[in-house]
Amino acid sequence: MNKDITYTIIDLPESLFFAHVFLSVNFPDAIIININENKKIDLEKYDFVLIQIPFYQSLTYEEFDIVINTASLQEMPDITVKFWMDFI
């Protein structure tokens, strides 16, 4: 794990619960925050930022070097894929 990187995960609350458990066990010294409201956050303060889908706007003015999707876009309707591509 690179200490200069903040990993941001946007997902369903149920999936974020399991992500939080996994990250806490495997990276016990990591600083993890769960975002469950739309508010500006300073990503640099955290190692992992977990954001529930309804609160994606917390990232509106953030910039990212890379975005990875693992096996969910193909399950979404075209209009939803377009929404996320426009947001990215």
Coordinates of N, CA, C and O in Angstrom, one line a residue:
M1 N 0.8 -1.2 0.0 CA 0.0 0.0 0.0 C 0.9 1.2 0.0 O 1.8 1.4 0.8
N2 N 0.6 2.1 -0.9 CA 1.4 3.4 -1.0 C 0.7 4.4 -0.1 O -0.4 4.8 -0.3
K3 N 1.5 4.9 0.8 CA 0.9 5.9 1.8 C 0.6 7.2 1.1 O -0.1 8.0 1.7
D4 N 1.0 7.5 -0.1 CA 0.7 8.7 -0.8 C -0.6 8.6 -1.6 O -0.9 9.6 -2.3
I5 N -1.2 7.5 -1.5 CA -2.4 7.3 -2.3 C -3.6 7.2 -1.4 O -3.6 6.5 -0.4
T6 N -4.7 7.8 -1.8 CA -6.0 7.6 -1.2 C -6.9 6.7 -2.1 O -7.0 7.1 -3.3
Y7 N -7.4 5.6 -1.6 CA -8.2 4.8 -2.4 C -9.7 5.1 -2.1 O -10.1 5.1 -0.9
T8 N -10.5 5.4 -3.1 CA -11.8 5.9 -2.9 C -12.7 4.8 -3.6 O -12.5 4.4 -4.7
I9 N -13.7 4.3 -2.8 CA -14.6 3.3 -3.3 C -16.0 3.8 -3.2 O -16.5 4.3 -2.2
I10 N -16.8 3.8 -4.3 CA -18.2 4.1 -4.4 C -18.9 2.9 -4.6 O -18.7 2.2 -5.6
D11 N -19.9 2.6 -3.8 CA -20.6 1.3 -3.9 C -21.9 1.3 -3.1 O -22.2 2.3 -2.4
L12 N -22.6 0.2 -3.2 CA -23.8 0.1 -2.3 C -23.4 -0.1 -0.9 O -22.4 -0.6 -0.5
P13 N -24.3 0.4 0.0 CA -24.0 0.3 1.5 C -23.6 -1.1 1.9 O -22.7 -1.2 2.7
E14 N -24.3 -2.1 1.4 CA -24.0 -3.4 1.8 C -22.6 -3.9 1.4 O -21.9 -4.5 2.2
S15 N -22.2 -3.5 0.2 CA -20.9 -3.9 -0.2 C -19.8 -3.1 0.5 O -18.7 -3.6 0.8
L16 N -20.1 -1.8 0.9 CA -19.1 -1.0 1.6 C -18.9 -1.6 3.0 O -17.8 -1.5 3.6
F17 N -19.9 -2.2 3.6 CA -19.8 -2.8 4.9 C -18.7 -3.9 4.9 O -17.8 -3.9 5.7
F18 N -18.8 -4.7 3.9 CA -17.8 -5.8 3.7 C -16.5 -5.3 3.4 O -15.4 -5.8 3.8
A19 N -16.4 -4.2 2.5 CA -15.1 -3.6 2.2 C -14.5 -3.0 3.4 O -13.3 -3.2 3.6
H20 N -15.3 -2.4 4.3 CA -14.7 -1.8 5.5 C -14.1 -2.9 6.4 O -13.0 -2.7 7.0
V21 N -14.9 -4.0 6.6 CA -14.4 -5.1 7.4 C -13.1 -5.6 6.8 O -12.1 -5.8 7.5
F22 N -13.1 -5.9 5.5 CA -11.8 -6.4 4.9 C -10.7 -5.5 5.0 O -9.6 -5.9 5.4
L23 N -10.9 -4.2 4.8 CA -9.8 -3.2 4.9 C -9.3 -3.1 6.3 O -8.1 -3.0 6.5
S24 N -10.2 -3.1 7.2 CA -9.8 -2.9 8.7 C -9.0 -4.1 9.1 O -8.0 -3.9 9.9
V25 N -9.3 -5.3 8.7 CA -8.5 -6.5 9.1 C -7.2 -6.5 8.4 O -6.2 -6.9 9.0
N26 N -7.2 -6.2 7.1 CA -5.9 -6.3 6.3 C -5.0 -5.1 6.4 O -3.8 -5.2 6.1
F27 N -5.5 -4.0 6.8 CA -4.7 -2.7 6.9 C -5.1 -2.1 8.3 O -5.8 -1.0 8.3
P28 N -4.7 -2.7 9.4 CA -5.2 -2.2 10.7 C -4.8 -0.8 11.0 O -5.5 -0.2 11.9
D29 N -3.8 -0.3 10.4 CA -3.3 1.1 10.7 C -3.9 2.1 9.8 O -3.6 3.3 9.9
A30 N -4.7 1.7 8.8 CA -5.2 2.6 7.8 C -6.3 3.5 8.4 O -7.1 3.1 9.3
I31 N -6.4 4.7 7.9 CA -7.4 5.6 8.3 C -8.5 5.5 7.2 O -8.3 5.8 6.1
I32 N -9.7 5.0 7.7 CA -10.8 4.8 6.8 C -12.0 5.7 7.2 O -12.3 5.8 8.4
I33 N -12.7 6.3 6.2 CA -13.9 7.1 6.5 C -15.0 6.6 5.6 O -14.8 6.2 4.5
N34 N -16.2 6.5 6.2 CA -17.4 6.2 5.5 C -18.2 7.4 5.3 O -18.5 8.1 6.3
I35 N -18.5 7.8 4.1 CA -19.2 9.0 3.7 C -20.7 8.6 3.5 O -21.0 7.8 2.6
N36 N -21.6 9.1 4.4 CA -23.0 8.8 4.2 C -23.8 10.1 4.2 O -24.9 10.2 4.7
E37 N -23.2 11.2 3.6 CA -23.9 12.4 3.4 C -23.1 13.2 2.3 O -21.9 12.9 2.1
N38 N -23.8 14.1 1.6 CA -23.1 14.9 0.6 C -22.3 16.0 1.3 O -23.0 17.0 1.8
K39 N -21.0 15.9 1.4 CA -20.2 17.0 2.0 C -18.8 16.9 1.4 O -18.4 15.9 0.9
K40 N -18.2 18.1 1.4 CA -16.8 18.1 0.9 C -15.9 17.4 1.9 O -16.0 17.6 3.1
I41 N -15.0 16.6 1.3 CA -14.0 15.9 2.2 C -12.6 16.2 1.7 O -12.4 16.4 0.5
D42 N -11.7 16.1 2.6 CA -10.3 16.2 2.3 C -9.7 14.8 2.1 O -9.4 14.2 3.1
L43 N -9.7 14.4 0.9 CA -9.3 13.0 0.7 C -7.9 12.7 1.2 O -7.6 11.5 1.5
E44 N -7.0 13.6 1.2 CA -5.6 13.4 1.6 C -5.5 13.0 3.1 O -4.4 12.5 3.4
K45 N -6.5 13.2 3.9 CA -6.4 12.8 5.3 C -6.7 11.3 5.5 O -6.5 10.8 6.6
Y46 N -7.1 10.6 4.5 CA -7.5 9.2 4.6 C -6.7 8.3 3.7 O -6.3 8.7 2.6
D47 N -6.7 7.0 4.1 CA -6.1 6.0 3.3 C -7.2 5.4 2.4 O -7.0 5.1 1.2
F48 N -8.4 5.2 2.9 CA -9.5 4.7 2.2 C -10.8 5.5 2.5 O -11.1 5.8 3.6
V49 N -11.5 5.9 1.4 CA -12.7 6.7 1.5 C -13.8 5.8 0.9 O -13.7 5.4 -0.3
L50 N -14.8 5.5 1.7 CA -15.9 4.6 1.3 C -17.2 5.5 1.2 O -17.6 6.1 2.1
I51 N -17.7 5.6 0.0 CA -18.9 6.5 -0.3 C -20.0 5.7 -0.8 O -19.9 5.0 -1.8
Q52 N -21.2 5.8 -0.1 CA -22.4 5.2 -0.6 C -22.8 5.9 -1.9 O -22.7 7.1 -2.0
I53 N -23.4 5.2 -2.8 CA -23.7 5.7 -4.1 C -24.6 7.0 -4.1 O -24.3 8.0 -4.8
P54 N -25.6 7.1 -3.2 CA -26.4 8.4 -3.2 C -25.5 9.6 -2.8 O -26.0 10.7 -3.0
F55 N -24.3 9.5 -2.3 CA -23.5 10.6 -1.8 C -22.3 10.8 -2.7 O -21.3 11.4 -2.3
Y56 N -22.4 10.3 -4.0 CA -21.3 10.5 -4.9 C -20.9 11.9 -5.1 O -19.8 12.3 -5.5
Q57 N -21.8 12.9 -4.9 CA -21.5 14.3 -5.1 C -20.5 14.8 -4.2 O -19.9 15.9 -4.4
S58 N -20.1 14.1 -3.2 CA -19.0 14.5 -2.3 C -17.7 14.6 -3.1 O -16.8 15.2 -2.7
L59 N -17.7 13.9 -4.2 CA -16.5 13.9 -5.1 C -16.5 14.8 -6.3 O -15.6 14.8 -7.1
T60 N -17.5 15.6 -6.3 CA -17.8 16.5 -7.5 C -16.5 17.3 -8.0 O -16.3 17.4 -9.1
Y61 N -15.8 17.8 -7.0 CA -14.7 18.7 -7.4 C -13.3 18.0 -7.2 O -12.3 18.6 -7.2
E62 N -13.3 16.7 -7.1 CA -12.1 15.9 -6.9 C -11.5 15.5 -8.2 O -12.3 15.4 -9.2
E63 N -10.3 15.3 -8.3 CA -9.6 14.7 -9.5 C -9.0 13.4 -9.1 O -8.4 13.2 -8.0
F64 N -9.0 12.5 -10.1 CA -8.5 11.1 -9.8 C -7.6 10.8 -11.0 O -7.8 11.2 -12.1
D65 N -6.5 10.0 -10.7 CA -5.6 9.6 -11.8 C -6.1 8.4 -12.5 O -5.8 8.2 -13.7
I66 N -6.9 7.6 -11.8 CA -7.4 6.4 -12.5 C -8.7 6.0 -11.8 O -9.0 6.2 -10.7
V67 N -9.6 5.4 -12.7 CA -10.9 4.9 -12.2 C -11.0 3.5 -12.7 O -10.8 3.2 -13.9
I68 N -11.4 2.6 -11.8 CA -11.5 1.2 -12.1 C -13.0 0.8 -11.8 O -13.4 1.0 -10.7
N69 N -13.6 0.0 -12.7 CA -14.9 -0.6 -12.4 C -14.7 -2.1 -12.5 O -14.1 -2.6 -13.5
T70 N -15.2 -2.8 -11.5 CA -15.1 -4.2 -11.6 C -16.5 -4.9 -11.6 O -17.1 -5.0 -10.6
A71 N -16.9 -5.2 -12.8 CA -18.1 -6.1 -13.0 C -19.4 -5.5 -12.6 O -20.3 -6.2 -12.2
S72 N -19.6 -4.2 -12.7 CA -20.9 -3.7 -12.5 C -21.5 -2.9 -13.7 O -22.7 -2.9 -13.9
L73 N -20.7 -2.2 -14.4 CA -21.2 -1.4 -15.6 C -22.0 -2.3 -16.5 O -23.0 -1.8 -17.1
Q74 N -21.6 -3.5 -16.8 CA -22.3 -4.3 -17.7 C -23.7 -4.8 -17.2 O -24.5 -5.2 -18.0
E75 N -23.9 -4.6 -15.9 CA -25.2 -4.9 -15.3 C -26.2 -3.8 -15.3 O -27.3 -3.9 -15.0
M76 N -25.7 -2.6 -15.7 CA -26.5 -1.3 -15.6 C -27.1 -1.0 -16.9 O -26.6 -1.3 -18.0
P77 N -28.3 -0.4 -16.8 CA -28.9 0.1 -18.1 C -28.0 1.2 -18.7 O -27.2 1.8 -18.0
D78 N -28.2 1.4 -20.0 CA -27.3 2.3 -20.8 C -27.4 3.7 -20.1 O -26.4 4.4 -20.1
I79 N -28.5 4.2 -19.7 CA -28.7 5.5 -19.2 C -27.8 5.7 -17.9 O -27.3 6.7 -17.6
T80 N -27.7 4.6 -17.1 CA -27.0 4.6 -15.9 C -25.5 4.6 -16.2 O -24.7 5.4 -15.6
V81 N -25.1 3.8 -17.2 CA -23.7 3.8 -17.6 C -23.3 5.2 -18.1 O -22.2 5.8 -17.7
K82 N -24.2 5.9 -18.9 CA -23.9 7.2 -19.4 C -23.7 8.2 -18.2 O -22.8 9.0 -18.2
F83 N -24.6 8.1 -17.2 CA -24.5 8.9 -16.0 C -23.2 8.9 -15.4 O -22.5 9.9 -15.1
W84 N -22.7 7.6 -15.1 CA -21.4 7.4 -14.5 C -20.2 7.9 -15.4 O -19.3 8.5 -14.9
M85 N -20.3 7.6 -16.6 CA -19.3 8.1 -17.5 C -19.2 9.6 -17.6 O -18.1 10.2 -17.6
D86 N -20.3 10.3 -17.6 CA -20.4 11.7 -17.6 C -19.8 12.3 -16.2 O -19.1 13.2 -16.2
F87 N -20.1 11.6 -15.2 CA -19.6 12.0 -13.9 C -18.1 11.8 -13.8 O -17.4 12.7 -13.3
I88 N -17.6 10.7 -14.3 CA -16.2 10.5 -14.3 C -15.5 11.5 -15.2 O -14.5 12.1 -14.8

